[in-house]
PDB file of C-alpha atoms in Angstrom:
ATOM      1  CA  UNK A   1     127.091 159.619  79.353  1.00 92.00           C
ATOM      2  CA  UNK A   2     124.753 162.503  79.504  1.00 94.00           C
ATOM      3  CA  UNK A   3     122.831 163.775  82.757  1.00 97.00           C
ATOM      4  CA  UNK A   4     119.054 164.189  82.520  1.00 95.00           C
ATOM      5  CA  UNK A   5     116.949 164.927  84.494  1.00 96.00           C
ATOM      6  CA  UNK A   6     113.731 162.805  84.488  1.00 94.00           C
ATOM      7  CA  UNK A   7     110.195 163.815  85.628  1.00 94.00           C
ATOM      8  CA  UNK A   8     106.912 161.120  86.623  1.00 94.00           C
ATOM      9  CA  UNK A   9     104.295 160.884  84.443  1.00 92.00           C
ATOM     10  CA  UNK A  10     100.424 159.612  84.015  1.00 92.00           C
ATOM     11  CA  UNK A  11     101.399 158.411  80.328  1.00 91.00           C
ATOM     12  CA  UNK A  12      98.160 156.437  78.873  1.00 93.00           C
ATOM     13  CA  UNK A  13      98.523 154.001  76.625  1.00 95.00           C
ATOM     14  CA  UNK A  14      96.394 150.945  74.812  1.00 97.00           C
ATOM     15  CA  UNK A  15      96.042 148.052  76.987  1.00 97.00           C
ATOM     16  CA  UNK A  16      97.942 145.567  74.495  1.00 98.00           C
ATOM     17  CA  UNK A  17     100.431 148.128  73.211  1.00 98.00           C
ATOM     18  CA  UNK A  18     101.851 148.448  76.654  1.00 98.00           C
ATOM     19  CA  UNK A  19     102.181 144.335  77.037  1.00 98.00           C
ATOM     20  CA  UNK A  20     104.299 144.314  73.648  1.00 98.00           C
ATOM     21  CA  UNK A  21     106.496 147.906  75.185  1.00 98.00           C
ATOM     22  CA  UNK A  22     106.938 146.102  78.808  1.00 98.00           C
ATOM     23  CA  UNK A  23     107.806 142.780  76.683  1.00 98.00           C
ATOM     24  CA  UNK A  24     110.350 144.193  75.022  1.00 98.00           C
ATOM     25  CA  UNK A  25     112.308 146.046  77.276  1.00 98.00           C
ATOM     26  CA  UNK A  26     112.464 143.185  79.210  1.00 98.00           C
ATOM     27  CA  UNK A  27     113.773 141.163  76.157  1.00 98.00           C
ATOM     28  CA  UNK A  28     116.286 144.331  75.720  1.00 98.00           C
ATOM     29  CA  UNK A  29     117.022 144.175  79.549  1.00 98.00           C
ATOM     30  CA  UNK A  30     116.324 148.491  80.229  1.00 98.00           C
ATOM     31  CA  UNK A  31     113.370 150.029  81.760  1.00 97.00           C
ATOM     32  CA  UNK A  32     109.910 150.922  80.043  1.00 97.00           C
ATOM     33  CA  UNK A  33     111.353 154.498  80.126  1.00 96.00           C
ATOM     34  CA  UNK A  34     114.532 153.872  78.581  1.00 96.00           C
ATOM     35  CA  UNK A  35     112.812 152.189  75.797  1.00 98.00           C
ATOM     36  CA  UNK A  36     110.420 154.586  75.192  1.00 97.00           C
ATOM     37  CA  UNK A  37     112.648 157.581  75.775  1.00 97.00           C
ATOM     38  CA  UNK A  38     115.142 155.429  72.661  1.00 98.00           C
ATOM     39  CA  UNK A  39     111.851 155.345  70.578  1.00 98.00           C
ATOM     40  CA  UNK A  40     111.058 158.827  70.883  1.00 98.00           C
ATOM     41  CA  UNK A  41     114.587 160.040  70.312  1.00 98.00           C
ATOM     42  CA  UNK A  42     114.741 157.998  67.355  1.00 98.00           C
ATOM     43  CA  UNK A  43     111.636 159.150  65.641  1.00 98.00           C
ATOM     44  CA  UNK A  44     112.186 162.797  66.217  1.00 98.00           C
ATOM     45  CA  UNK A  45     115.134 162.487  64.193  1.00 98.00           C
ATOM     46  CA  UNK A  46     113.281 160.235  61.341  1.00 98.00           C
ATOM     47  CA  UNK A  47     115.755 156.890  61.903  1.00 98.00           C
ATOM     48  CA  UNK A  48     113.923 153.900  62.992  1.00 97.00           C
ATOM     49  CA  UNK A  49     114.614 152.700  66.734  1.00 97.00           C
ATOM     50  CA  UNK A  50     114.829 148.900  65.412  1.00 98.00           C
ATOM     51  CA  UNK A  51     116.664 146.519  63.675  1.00 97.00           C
ATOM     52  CA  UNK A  52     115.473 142.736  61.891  1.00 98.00           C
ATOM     53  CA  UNK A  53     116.415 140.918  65.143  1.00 97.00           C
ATOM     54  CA  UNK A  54     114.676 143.274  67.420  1.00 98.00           C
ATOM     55  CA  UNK A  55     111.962 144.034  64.771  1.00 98.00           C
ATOM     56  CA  UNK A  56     111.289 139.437  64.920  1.00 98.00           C
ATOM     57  CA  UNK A  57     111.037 139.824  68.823  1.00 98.00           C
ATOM     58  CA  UNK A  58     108.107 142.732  68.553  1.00 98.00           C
ATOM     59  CA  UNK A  59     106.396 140.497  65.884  1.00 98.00           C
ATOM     60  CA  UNK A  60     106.354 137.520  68.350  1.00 98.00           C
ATOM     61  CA  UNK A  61     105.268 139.576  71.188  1.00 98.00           C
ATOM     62  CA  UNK A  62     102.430 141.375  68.957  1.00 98.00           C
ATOM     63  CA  UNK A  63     100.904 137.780  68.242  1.00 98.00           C
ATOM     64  CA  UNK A  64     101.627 136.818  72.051  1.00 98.00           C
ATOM     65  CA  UNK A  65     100.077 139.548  73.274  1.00 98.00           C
ATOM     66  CA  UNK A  66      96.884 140.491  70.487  1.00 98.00           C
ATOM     67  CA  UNK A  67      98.233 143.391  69.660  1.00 98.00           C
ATOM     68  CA  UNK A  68      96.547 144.368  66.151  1.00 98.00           C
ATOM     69  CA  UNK A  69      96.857 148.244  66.064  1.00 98.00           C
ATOM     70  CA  UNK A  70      99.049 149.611  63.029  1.00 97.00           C
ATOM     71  CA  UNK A  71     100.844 152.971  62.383  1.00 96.00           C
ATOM     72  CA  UNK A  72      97.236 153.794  60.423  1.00 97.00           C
ATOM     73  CA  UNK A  73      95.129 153.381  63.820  1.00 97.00           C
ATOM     74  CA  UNK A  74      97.283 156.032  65.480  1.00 94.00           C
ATOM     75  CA  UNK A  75      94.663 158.786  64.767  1.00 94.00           C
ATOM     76  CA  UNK A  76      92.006 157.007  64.820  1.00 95.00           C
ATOM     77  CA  UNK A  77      91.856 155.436  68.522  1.00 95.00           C
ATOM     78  CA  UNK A  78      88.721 156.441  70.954  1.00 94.00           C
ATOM     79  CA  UNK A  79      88.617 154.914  74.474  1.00 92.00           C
ATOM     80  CA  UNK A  80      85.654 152.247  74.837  1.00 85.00           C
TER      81      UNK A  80
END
């Protein structure tokens, strides 16, 4: 195990992309923050966080949830 140490934060995020994230960590059983900090950590090395089973459960909970936004929206997003 390693010790962190973890700080609060006002993270904002899109509506529907937050259902799937809180969906899935439930489905995985850890907190929001463990999943996201796993994400993160993942991508800053360039490995993908996923695998096919866990990769089927976000595709259900995209459809579930509406969540249409793609890796090619990322930089295009403007609050309405």
């Amino acid at each position: 195990m390693v010790t962190v140490e973890r700080t609060q934060t006002g993270l904002r995020v899109e509506r529907n992309t937050l259902k799937v994230l809180k969906g899935l960590a439930e489905y995985l059983d850890i907190s929001l923050g463990d999943l996201v900090e796993g994400i993160v950590l993942h991508a800053f090395e360039g490995k993908a966080p996923f695998g096919p089973e866990t990769l089927t459960k976000i595709g259900q909970l995209r459809e579930v949830y509406g969540l249409t936004l793609t890796a090619a929206d990322a930089h295009l997003l403007e609050e309405g």
